[in-house]
Coordinates of C-alpha atoms in Angstrom, one line a residue:
M1 CA 17.1 -17.2 -20.4
R2 CA 13.5 -16.8 -21.4
S3 CA 12.2 -19.0 -19.5
K4 CA 13.4 -18.2 -16.5
V5 CA 11.7 -14.8 -17.6
W6 CA 7.7 -17.0 -17.8
E7 CA 8.9 -18.7 -14.6
R8 CA 8.7 -15.4 -13.3
L9 CA 5.7 -14.5 -14.5
F10 CA 4.1 -17.1 -14.5
D11 CA 4.5 -17.7 -10.4
G12 CA 3.1 -14.6 -9.8
Y13 CA -0.1 -14.5 -12.2
R14 CA -0.3 -17.9 -10.1
Q15 CA 0.2 -16.2 -6.9
R16 CA -2.7 -13.6 -7.6
I17 CA -5.0 -16.9 -8.6
E18 CA -4.5 -18.5 -5.0
L19 CA -4.6 -15.1 -2.6
H20 CA -8.3 -14.0 -5.3
Q21 CA -9.5 -17.7 -4.4
I22 CA -8.5 -17.6 -0.8
D23 CA -9.8 -13.7 -0.5
H24 CA -13.6 -15.2 -1.9
K25 CA -13.8 -17.8 0.3
F26 CA -12.7 -15.7 3.2
C27 CA -15.7 -13.0 1.6
T28 CA -18.4 -15.8 1.1
N29 CA -18.0 -17.6 5.1
G30 CA -18.3 -13.8 6.6
R31 CA -21.4 -13.4 4.4
E32 CA -22.7 -17.3 6.4
L33 CA -21.8 -15.4 9.0
D34 CA -23.7 -12.4 8.6
S35 CA -27.2 -14.4 7.2

């Protein structure tokens, strides 16, 4: 039971990091296009 909770917490954490990295990539790409 405990490991299941940890697994879900870890999955959500990893997804958030991946989303943040994708967001950051788009931000840098947009800045490069502007200049």
